[in-house]
Short mmCIF file of C-alpha atoms in Angstrom, two decimals:
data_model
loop_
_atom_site.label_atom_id
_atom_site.label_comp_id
_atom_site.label_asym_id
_atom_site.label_seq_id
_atom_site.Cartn_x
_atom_site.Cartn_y
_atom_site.Cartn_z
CA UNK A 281 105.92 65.81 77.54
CA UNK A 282 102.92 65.37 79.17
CA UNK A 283 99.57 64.82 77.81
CA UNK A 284 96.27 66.72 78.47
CA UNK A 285 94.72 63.51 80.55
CA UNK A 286 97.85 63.36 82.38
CA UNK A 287 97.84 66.99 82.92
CA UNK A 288 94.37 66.57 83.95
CA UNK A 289 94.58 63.14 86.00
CA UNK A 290 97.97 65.56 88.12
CA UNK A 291 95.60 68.27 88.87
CA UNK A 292 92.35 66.20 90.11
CA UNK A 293 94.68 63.86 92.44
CA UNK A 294 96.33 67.00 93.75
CA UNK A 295 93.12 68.20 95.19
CA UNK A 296 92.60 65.55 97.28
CA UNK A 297 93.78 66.97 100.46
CA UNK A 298 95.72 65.28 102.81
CA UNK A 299 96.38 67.64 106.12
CA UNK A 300 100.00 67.92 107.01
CA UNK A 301 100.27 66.11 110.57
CA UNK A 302 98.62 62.97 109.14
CA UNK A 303 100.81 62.55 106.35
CA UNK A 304 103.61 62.90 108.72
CA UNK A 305 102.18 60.32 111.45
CA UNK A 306 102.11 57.74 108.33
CA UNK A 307 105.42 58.79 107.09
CA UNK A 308 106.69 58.58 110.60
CA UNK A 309 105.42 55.19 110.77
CA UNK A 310 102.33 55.03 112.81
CA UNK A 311 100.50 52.17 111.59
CA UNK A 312 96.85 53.09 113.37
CA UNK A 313 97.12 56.45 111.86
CA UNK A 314 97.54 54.71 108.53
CA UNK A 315 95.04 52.12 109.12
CA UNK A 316 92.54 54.91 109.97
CA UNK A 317 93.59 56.82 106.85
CA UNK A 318 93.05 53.83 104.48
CA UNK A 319 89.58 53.22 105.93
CA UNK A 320 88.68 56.55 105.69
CA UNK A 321 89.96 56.44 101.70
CA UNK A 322 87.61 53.10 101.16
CA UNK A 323 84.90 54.62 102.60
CA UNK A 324 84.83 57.15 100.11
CA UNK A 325 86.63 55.69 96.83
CA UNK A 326 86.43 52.82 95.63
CA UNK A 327 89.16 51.72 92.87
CA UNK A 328 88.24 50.21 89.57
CA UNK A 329 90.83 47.34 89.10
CA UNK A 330 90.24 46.77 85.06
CA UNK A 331 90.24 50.50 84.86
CA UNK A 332 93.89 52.41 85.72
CA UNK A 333 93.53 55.68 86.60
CA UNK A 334 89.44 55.47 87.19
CA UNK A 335 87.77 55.22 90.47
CA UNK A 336 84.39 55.33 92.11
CA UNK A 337 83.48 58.12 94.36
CA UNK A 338 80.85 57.44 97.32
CA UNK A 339 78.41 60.34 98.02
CA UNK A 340 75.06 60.13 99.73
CA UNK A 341 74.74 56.49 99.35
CA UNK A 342 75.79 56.21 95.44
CA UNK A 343 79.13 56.27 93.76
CA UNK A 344 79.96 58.20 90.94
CA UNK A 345 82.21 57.67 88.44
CA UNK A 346 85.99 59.81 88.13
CA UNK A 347 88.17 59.04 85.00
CA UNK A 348 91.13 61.19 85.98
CA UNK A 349 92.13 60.68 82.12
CA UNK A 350 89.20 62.74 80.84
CA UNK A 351 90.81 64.81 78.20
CA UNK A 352 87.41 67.07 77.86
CA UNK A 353 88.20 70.04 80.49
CA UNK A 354 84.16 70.83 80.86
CA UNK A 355 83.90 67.01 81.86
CA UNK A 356 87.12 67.17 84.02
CA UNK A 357 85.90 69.81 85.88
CA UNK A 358 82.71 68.71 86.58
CA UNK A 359 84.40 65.39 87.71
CA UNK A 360 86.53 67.61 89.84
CA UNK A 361 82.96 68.85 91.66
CA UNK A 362 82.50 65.92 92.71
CA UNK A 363 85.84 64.95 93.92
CA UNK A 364 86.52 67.66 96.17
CA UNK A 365 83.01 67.98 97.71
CA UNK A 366 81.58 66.33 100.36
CA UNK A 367 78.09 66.96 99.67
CA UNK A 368 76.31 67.64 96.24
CA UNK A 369 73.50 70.83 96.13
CA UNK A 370 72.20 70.20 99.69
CA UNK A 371 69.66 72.95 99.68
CA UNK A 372 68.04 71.10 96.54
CA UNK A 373 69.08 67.67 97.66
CA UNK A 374 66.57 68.43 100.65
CA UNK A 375 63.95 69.76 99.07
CA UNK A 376 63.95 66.48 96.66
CA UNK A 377 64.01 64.16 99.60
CA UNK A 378 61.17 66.06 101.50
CA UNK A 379 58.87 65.84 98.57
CA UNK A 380 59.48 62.22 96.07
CA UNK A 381 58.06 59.67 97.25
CA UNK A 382 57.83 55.72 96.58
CA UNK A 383 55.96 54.98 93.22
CA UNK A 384 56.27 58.76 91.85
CA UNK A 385 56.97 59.18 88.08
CA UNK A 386 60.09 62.05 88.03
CA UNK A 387 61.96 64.17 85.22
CA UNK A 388 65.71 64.96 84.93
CA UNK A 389 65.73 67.34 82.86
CA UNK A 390 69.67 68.59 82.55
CA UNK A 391 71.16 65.70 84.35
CA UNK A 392 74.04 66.16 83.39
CA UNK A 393 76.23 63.13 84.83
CA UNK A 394 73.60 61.83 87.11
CA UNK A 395 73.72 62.96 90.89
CA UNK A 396 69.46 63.65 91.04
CA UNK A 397 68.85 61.02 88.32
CA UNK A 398 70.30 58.91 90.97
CA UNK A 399 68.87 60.14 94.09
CA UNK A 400 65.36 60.20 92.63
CA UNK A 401 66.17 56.46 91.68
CA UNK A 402 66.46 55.63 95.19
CA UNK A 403 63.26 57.54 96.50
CA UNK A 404 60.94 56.39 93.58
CA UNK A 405 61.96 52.59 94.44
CA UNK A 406 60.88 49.41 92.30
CA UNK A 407 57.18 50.75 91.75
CA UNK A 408 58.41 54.55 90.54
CA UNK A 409 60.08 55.17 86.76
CA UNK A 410 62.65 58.52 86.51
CA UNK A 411 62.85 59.84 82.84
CA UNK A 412 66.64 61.30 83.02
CA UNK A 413 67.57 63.84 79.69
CA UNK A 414 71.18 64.80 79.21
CA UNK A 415 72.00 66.30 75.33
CA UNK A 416 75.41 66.21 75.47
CA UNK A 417 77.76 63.89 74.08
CA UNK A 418 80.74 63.98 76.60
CA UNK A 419 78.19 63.85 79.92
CA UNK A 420 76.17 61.15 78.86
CA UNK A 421 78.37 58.17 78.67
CA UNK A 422 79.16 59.19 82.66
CA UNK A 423 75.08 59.20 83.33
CA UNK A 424 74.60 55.88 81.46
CA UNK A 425 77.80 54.43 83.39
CA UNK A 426 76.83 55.95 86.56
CA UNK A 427 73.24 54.70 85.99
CA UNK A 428 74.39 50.86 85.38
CA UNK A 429 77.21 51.27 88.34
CA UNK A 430 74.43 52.37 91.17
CA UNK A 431 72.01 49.24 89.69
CA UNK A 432 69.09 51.39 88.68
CA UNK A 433 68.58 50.01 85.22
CA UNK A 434 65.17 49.03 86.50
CA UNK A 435 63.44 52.32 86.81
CA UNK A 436 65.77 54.61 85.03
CA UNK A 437 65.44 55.49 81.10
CA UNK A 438 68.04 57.41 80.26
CA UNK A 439 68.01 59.91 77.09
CA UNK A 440 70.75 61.49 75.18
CA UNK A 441 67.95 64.40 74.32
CA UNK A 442 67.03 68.03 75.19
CA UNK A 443 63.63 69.02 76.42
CA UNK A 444 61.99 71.46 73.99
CA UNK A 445 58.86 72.81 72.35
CA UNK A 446 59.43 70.94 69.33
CA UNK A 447 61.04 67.55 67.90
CA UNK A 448 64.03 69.20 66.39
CA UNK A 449 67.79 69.67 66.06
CA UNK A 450 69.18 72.76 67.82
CA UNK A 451 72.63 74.49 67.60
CA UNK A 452 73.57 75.86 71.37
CA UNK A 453 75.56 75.67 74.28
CA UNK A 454 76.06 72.53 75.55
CA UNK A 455 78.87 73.20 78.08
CA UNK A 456 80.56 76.23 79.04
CA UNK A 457 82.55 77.13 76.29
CA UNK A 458 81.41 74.14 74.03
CA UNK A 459 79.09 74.36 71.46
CA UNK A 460 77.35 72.10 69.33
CA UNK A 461 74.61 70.23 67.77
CA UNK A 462 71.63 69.00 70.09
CA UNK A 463 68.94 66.75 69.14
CA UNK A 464 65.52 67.93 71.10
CA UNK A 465 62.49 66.71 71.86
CA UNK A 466 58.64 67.56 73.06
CA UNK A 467 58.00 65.69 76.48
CA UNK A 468 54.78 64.83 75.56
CA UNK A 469 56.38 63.02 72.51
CA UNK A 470 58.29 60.59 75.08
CA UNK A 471 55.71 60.42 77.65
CA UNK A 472 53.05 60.12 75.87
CA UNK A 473 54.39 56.44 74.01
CA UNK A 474 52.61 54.01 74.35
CA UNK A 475 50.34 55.50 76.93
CA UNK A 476 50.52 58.95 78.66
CA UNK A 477 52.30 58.93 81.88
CA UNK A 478 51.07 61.22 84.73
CA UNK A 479 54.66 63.11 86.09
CA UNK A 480 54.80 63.97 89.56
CA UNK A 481 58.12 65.91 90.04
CA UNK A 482 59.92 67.61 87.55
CA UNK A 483 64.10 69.07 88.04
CA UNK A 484 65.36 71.79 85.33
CA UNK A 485 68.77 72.79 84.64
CA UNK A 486 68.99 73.53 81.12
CA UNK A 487 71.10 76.55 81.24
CA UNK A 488 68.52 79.40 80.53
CA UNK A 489 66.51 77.20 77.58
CA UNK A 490 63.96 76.76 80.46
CA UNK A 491 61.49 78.71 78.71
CA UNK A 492 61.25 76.50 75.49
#
């Protein structure tokens, strides 16, 4: 009988997709063909050796974390986003690059397993600091991970908190489907200790508690 991660890890592997005529050039033997699919594979995974069944996926410059045990199905699929795509929000991945810049203060607000917390990392550099806010318990051990894999420790603080009017505890949605209990916080509570922090750029994805 199979369990759920197995279930899960089946159905994210699957979707990998492999056209027909190369898998038949390696099964036929062609050892080029192969060699060019293997490169291809490393370019874009990278395999965690103390972790079975985990690997690292590469996209724009970082890698991203894919547990293809993950028995939560909101966190699976999310995980399955980011397997099968080849780029991430582009339209908004633009319009970040055109406007942070090196030394900016930014805000994550929703970041759910990391992609902007990551790629504001990387534009802010060593002189910049990105505040990244993710509520939920199953996405934020992916953002911390992801966070520590990528090496941006240094300029990242990373919050298992919700943006809100108020210091508080909240009952909502924290994943499609999933509900539960969210600890929340006033910005200017964080941003404000031990001195107040100007912000330059701000991302929201809160899933319609924007206007709180």
């Amino acid at each position: 009988m199979k369990t759920t991660a197995q279930e899960n890890s089946g159905a994210m592997l699957r979707d990998i997709f492999i056209p027909d005529d190369v898998v038949g050039k390696i099964q036929g033997g062609n050892r080029e063909v192969g060699y060019q699919f293997a490169k291809a594979l490393t370019a874009k995974y990278e395999m965690i050796p103390s972790s079975p069944g985990a690997f690292y996926k590469h996209l724009n410059r970082h890698k991203f974390l894919i547990d293809t045990r993950e028995e939560d199905k909101a966190i699976a699929e999310i995980l399955k986003d980011f397997l099968l795509h080849g780029e991430y929000e582009p339209e908004t991945t633009k319009i970040v690059e055109e406007h942070v810049k090196e030394g900016m203060v930014c805000l994550d607000i929703g970041a759910s397993i990391v992609y902007f917390t990551l790629l504001f990392a990387k534009l802010v550099g060593n002189m910049g600091l990105v505040y990244s806010f993710e509520p939920t318990k199953n996405q934020f051990p992916y953002l911390q991970k992801n966070i520590e894999a990528n090496g941006y420790g240094y300029c990242v603080e990373a919050h298992n908190l919700g943006a809100w009017s108020e210091d508080t505890h909240i009952k909502g949605k924290v994943n499609v489907g999933h509900e539960g209990d969210i600890k929340v916080i006033r910005l200017d509570t964080l941003l404000n200790d031990p001195i107040p922090k100007k912000v330059d750029f701000i991302k929201l994805d809160v899933d319609g508690a924007e206007p709180e």
